[in-house]
Amino acid sequence: MSDMRSDIESVILDQETISQIVRRMGAEISRDYDGKDLVLIAVLRGAVVFMGDLMRAIDVPVSIDFMAVSSYGAAAKSSGIVRIVKDLDIDIKDRHVLIVEDILDSGLTLKYLMKNLSSRHPASLEVATFLWKDVEGKQAAINPKYVGTHVPDAFVVGYGLDFAEHYRNLPYVGILKPEVYS
Ligand code: 5GP
C-alpha cells in the first residue's frame, strides 16, 4: 500500500484547525442569512469535503446543489474559459446563492461562474472559499465574502483538494512534495 502521507512535505492545516475555521465561517453565514432563502452551490469535485462540513456548521435552513465545470487548455493554470459539465438542478431565481469553493487562486473560474449564475437573477450571489492563495501583488478576479484562511503560493492537497485525483481524502491540508508532481 502506498503511503499518501509520505508525499506531504508539511501539514499546513490540521483537523482541529480546519474544524475551528469551518465553525467560524458557519456562524458568520448563519448570522448573515438568517431569515433568507439560502442555496449553497459547490463546484465539483474539490469543494465536496468543505461543503459537507460547512453545511453542518450552518444553523439556518439551506438547500444545496452542485455544478461541475471543465476548463479548456492546460489544466495546471486556470484560463477562465470553462465549460459547464453538470449544471444546477434547481432554479436559483430570487434565491440567495452562496458558491462554496475549496481554493481561490486567480479567481478566473469563479468569475466566469458568477457571470453565468447572475444571469439567472438570484436575489444575491456571494462566494465562500475555504482557502485563498493570495500572493502579494497578485489580485484575484473576484472578491470572496467569506474566507477560511490564506495559504502560501504552493501546491496544496487534502481536505478535498487533489493532485491527479489523489489525496482528496486526506483529513488535513498539506503541501505536496515537489518531486511528486515534477
Ligand atoms: P483559479 O481559477 O482561482 O485560478 O483556480 C481555482 C481552482 O484551481 C481550484 O478550484 C482548484 O481546483 C485549482 N487549484 C488552485 N490552486 C490549487 C492548489 O494549490 N492545489 C490544488 N489541489 N488545486 C488548486
Tab-separated table of C-alpha atoms and ligand atoms in Angstrom:
chain	number	residue	atom	x	y	z
A	1	MET	CA	0.000	0.000	0.000
A	2	SER	CA	1.435	3.359	-0.963
A	3	ASP	CA	1.600	5.935	1.776
A	4	MET	CA	-0.115	9.192	0.817
A	5	ARG	CA	1.232	10.847	3.910
A	6	SER	CA	4.865	10.409	2.902
A	7	ASP	CA	4.176	12.556	-0.193
A	8	ILE	CA	3.317	15.532	2.022
A	9	GLU	CA	6.121	17.978	2.715
A	10	SER	CA	4.328	19.734	5.558
A	11	VAL	CA	0.871	19.898	7.070
A	12	ILE	CA	-0.377	23.476	6.991
A	13	LEU	CA	-3.873	22.951	8.449
A	14	ASP	CA	-4.574	20.088	10.799
A	15	GLN	CA	-8.035	18.693	11.529
A	16	GLU	CA	-8.605	20.762	14.631
A	17	THR	CA	-7.628	23.992	12.853
A	18	ILE	CA	-9.882	23.131	9.912
A	19	SER	CA	-12.812	22.482	12.200
A	20	GLN	CA	-12.330	25.815	14.005
A	21	ILE	CA	-12.248	27.667	10.674
A	22	VAL	CA	-15.363	25.924	9.384
A	23	ARG	CA	-17.280	26.599	12.616
A	24	ARG	CA	-16.380	30.285	12.403
A	25	MET	CA	-17.497	30.516	8.777
A	26	GLY	CA	-20.721	28.643	9.542
A	27	ALA	CA	-21.528	31.095	12.326
A	28	GLU	CA	-20.876	34.104	10.058
A	29	ILE	CA	-23.044	32.674	7.291
A	30	SER	CA	-25.847	31.704	9.711
A	31	ARG	CA	-25.905	35.255	11.078
A	32	ASP	CA	-25.874	36.924	7.639
A	33	TYR	CA	-28.505	34.682	6.036
A	34	ASP	CA	-30.917	34.381	8.939
A	35	GLY	CA	-34.456	34.511	7.521
A	36	LYS	CA	-33.226	34.310	3.913
A	37	ASP	CA	-33.713	31.578	1.351
A	38	LEU	CA	-30.120	30.286	1.112
A	39	VAL	CA	-28.754	27.958	-1.561
A	40	LEU	CA	-25.219	26.584	-1.264
A	41	ILE	CA	-23.614	25.660	-4.559
A	42	ALA	CA	-20.408	23.661	-4.555
A	43	VAL	CA	-18.200	23.195	-7.543
A	44	LEU	CA	-17.270	19.553	-8.025
A	45	ARG	CA	-15.166	17.852	-7.017
A	46	GLY	CA	-12.719	19.680	-4.755
A	47	ALA	CA	-15.319	21.567	-2.715
A	48	VAL	CA	-17.251	18.466	-1.680
A	49	VAL	CA	-15.459	17.898	1.626
A	50	PHE	CA	-15.700	21.545	2.664
A	51	MET	CA	-19.360	21.643	1.600
A	52	GLY	CA	-20.156	18.650	3.801
A	53	ASP	CA	-18.584	20.270	6.837
A	54	LEU	CA	-19.751	23.819	6.164
A	55	MET	CA	-23.417	22.926	5.684
A	56	ARG	CA	-23.428	21.214	9.073
A	57	ALA	CA	-21.890	24.311	10.658
A	58	ILE	CA	-24.767	26.455	9.339
A	59	ASP	CA	-27.853	26.514	11.531
A	60	VAL	CA	-30.319	28.275	9.226
A	61	PRO	CA	-32.235	26.307	6.552
A	62	VAL	CA	-30.254	25.677	3.351
A	63	SER	CA	-30.683	23.947	0.017
A	64	ILE	CA	-27.632	22.521	-1.712
A	65	ASP	CA	-26.741	21.904	-5.313
A	66	PHE	CA	-23.653	21.118	-7.360
A	67	MET	CA	-22.034	22.172	-10.587
A	68	ALA	CA	-19.159	20.645	-12.486
A	69	VAL	CA	-17.001	22.595	-14.861
A	70	SER	CA	-14.053	21.721	-17.007
A	71	SER	CA	-11.556	24.257	-18.166
A	72	TYR	CA	-10.189	24.412	-21.639
A	73	GLY	CA	-6.466	24.233	-22.230
A	74	ALA	CA	-3.719	23.309	-19.793
A	75	ALA	CA	-5.118	22.013	-16.533
A	76	ALA	CA	-2.394	23.407	-14.275
A	77	LYS	CA	-3.245	27.077	-14.774
A	78	SER	CA	-6.732	28.470	-14.945
A	79	SER	CA	-7.653	30.101	-18.231
A	80	GLY	CA	-11.025	31.365	-17.094
A	81	ILE	CA	-12.674	29.741	-20.071
A	82	VAL	CA	-14.812	26.991	-18.668
A	83	ARG	CA	-17.461	24.639	-19.886
A	84	ILE	CA	-20.331	23.594	-17.653
A	85	VAL	CA	-20.254	19.811	-17.500
A	86	LYS	CA	-23.015	19.481	-14.919
A	87	ASP	CA	-25.467	22.287	-14.398
A	88	LEU	CA	-27.652	23.032	-11.379
A	89	ASP	CA	-30.798	21.022	-10.865
A	90	ILE	CA	-32.589	23.796	-9.000
A	91	ASP	CA	-33.780	27.206	-10.077
A	92	ILE	CA	-31.884	29.980	-8.266
A	93	LYS	CA	-34.066	32.890	-9.372
A	94	ASP	CA	-34.786	35.212	-6.415
A	95	ARG	CA	-32.830	32.990	-4.035
A	96	HIS	CA	-29.727	33.896	-2.032
A	97	VAL	CA	-26.857	31.964	-3.575
A	98	LEU	CA	-23.543	31.230	-1.902
A	99	ILE	CA	-20.906	29.493	-4.008
A	100	VAL	CA	-18.810	27.144	-1.884
A	101	GLU	CA	-15.258	26.808	-3.176
A	102	ASP	CA	-12.232	24.857	-1.987
A	103	ILE	CA	-9.466	27.200	-3.059
A	104	LEU	CA	-9.342	30.541	-4.790
A	105	ASP	CA	-6.262	31.239	-6.841
A	106	SER	CA	-6.622	33.523	-9.878
A	107	GLY	CA	-10.399	33.522	-9.404
A	108	LEU	CA	-10.922	33.249	-13.144
A	109	THR	CA	-13.019	30.106	-12.935
A	110	LEU	CA	-15.287	31.660	-10.325
A	111	LYS	CA	-15.545	34.898	-12.230
A	112	TYR	CA	-16.920	33.010	-15.185
A	113	LEU	CA	-19.296	31.016	-12.988
A	114	MET	CA	-20.578	34.114	-11.219
A	115	LYS	CA	-21.307	35.790	-14.512
A	116	ASN	CA	-23.197	32.733	-15.640
A	117	LEU	CA	-25.161	32.393	-12.374
A	118	SER	CA	-26.004	36.082	-12.119
A	119	SER	CA	-27.741	35.889	-15.494
A	120	ARG	CA	-30.283	33.629	-13.728
A	121	HIS	CA	-31.269	36.512	-11.436
A	122	PRO	CA	-30.566	35.258	-7.916
A	123	ALA	CA	-31.524	37.614	-5.081
A	124	SER	CA	-27.823	37.734	-4.170
A	125	LEU	CA	-24.646	35.939	-5.199
A	126	GLU	CA	-21.566	35.575	-2.990
A	127	VAL	CA	-18.569	33.284	-2.554
A	128	ALA	CA	-17.327	31.345	0.459
A	129	THR	CA	-13.861	29.939	-0.133
A	130	PHE	CA	-12.083	27.707	2.323
A	131	LEU	CA	-8.609	28.709	1.124
A	132	TRP	CA	-7.361	31.827	-0.555
A	133	LYS	CA	-3.996	31.650	-2.220
A	134	ASP	CA	-3.406	35.348	-2.224
A	135	VAL	CA	0.059	36.373	-3.032
A	136	GLU	CA	1.422	39.865	-2.596
A	137	GLY	CA	0.844	41.927	-5.704
A	138	LYS	CA	-1.481	39.398	-7.296
A	139	GLN	CA	-5.162	40.173	-7.370
A	140	ALA	CA	-7.947	37.637	-7.644
A	141	ALA	CA	-10.582	38.266	-10.312
A	142	ILE	CA	-13.321	38.099	-7.687
A	143	ASN	CA	-13.726	39.182	-4.098
A	144	PRO	CA	-14.962	36.393	-1.794
A	145	LYS	CA	-17.315	37.415	1.018
A	146	TYR	CA	-16.201	34.578	3.317
A	147	VAL	CA	-12.618	33.329	3.525
A	148	GLY	CA	-11.465	30.412	5.667
A	149	THR	CA	-7.791	31.156	5.680
A	150	HIS	CA	-4.947	32.258	3.460
A	151	VAL	CA	-2.387	29.819	2.100
A	152	PRO	CA	1.058	30.359	0.604
A	153	ASP	CA	1.696	30.086	-3.105
A	154	ALA	CA	2.473	26.370	-3.051
A	155	PHE	CA	0.536	23.389	-4.363
A	156	VAL	CA	-1.665	22.087	-1.581
A	157	VAL	CA	-3.676	18.867	-1.345
A	158	GLY	CA	-6.052	17.188	1.072
A	159	TYR	CA	-9.451	18.088	2.503
A	160	GLY	CA	-10.967	17.663	-0.974
A	161	LEU	CA	-8.056	19.060	-2.947
A	162	ASP	CA	-6.328	16.677	-5.305
A	163	PHE	CA	-3.307	16.102	-7.397
A	164	ALA	CA	-4.293	13.865	-10.329
A	165	GLU	CA	-7.409	12.789	-8.339
A	166	HIS	CA	-5.345	11.611	-5.367
A	167	TYR	CA	-5.073	12.957	-1.821
A	168	ARG	CA	-8.653	14.294	-1.661
A	169	ASN	CA	-9.365	12.044	1.308
A	170	LEU	CA	-6.527	13.321	3.484
A	171	PRO	CA	-8.235	14.855	6.528
A	172	TYR	CA	-5.762	17.768	6.634
A	173	VAL	CA	-4.300	20.266	4.143
A	174	GLY	CA	-0.664	19.817	3.254
A	175	ILE	CA	1.924	20.972	0.778
A	176	LEU	CA	2.783	18.283	-1.738
A	177	LYS	CA	6.458	17.415	-2.139
A	178	PRO	CA	7.599	18.915	-5.463
A	179	GLU	CA	9.159	15.597	-6.535
A	180	VAL	CA	5.681	14.067	-6.599
A	181	TYR	CA	4.492	16.287	-9.430
A	182	SER	CA	7.732	17.191	-11.207
B	1	5GP	P1	-8.498	29.743	-10.191
B	1	5GP	O1	-9.492	29.818	-11.325
B	1	5GP	O2	-8.944	30.505	-8.958
B	1	5GP	O3	-7.090	30.124	-10.616
B	1	5GP	O4	-8.349	28.199	-9.866
B	1	5GP	C1	-9.035	27.613	-8.827
B	1	5GP	C2	-9.007	26.119	-8.979
B	1	5GP	O5	-7.673	25.652	-9.270
B	1	5GP	C3	-9.388	25.461	-7.684
B	1	5GP	O6	-10.779	25.241	-7.610
B	1	5GP	C4	-8.594	24.181	-7.734
B	1	5GP	O7	-9.321	23.213	-8.453
B	1	5GP	C5	-7.348	24.523	-8.512
B	1	5GP	N1	-6.216	24.869	-7.637
B	1	5GP	C6	-5.616	26.079	-7.478
B	1	5GP	N2	-4.609	26.009	-6.601
B	1	5GP	C7	-4.554	24.725	-6.177
B	1	5GP	C8	-3.715	24.012	-5.232
B	1	5GP	O8	-2.791	24.536	-4.583
B	1	5GP	N3	-3.994	22.695	-5.052
B	1	5GP	C9	-4.977	22.042	-5.720
B	1	5GP	N4	-5.142	20.762	-5.451
B	1	5GP	N5	-5.785	22.682	-6.617
B	1	5GP	C10	-5.577	24.004	-6.836
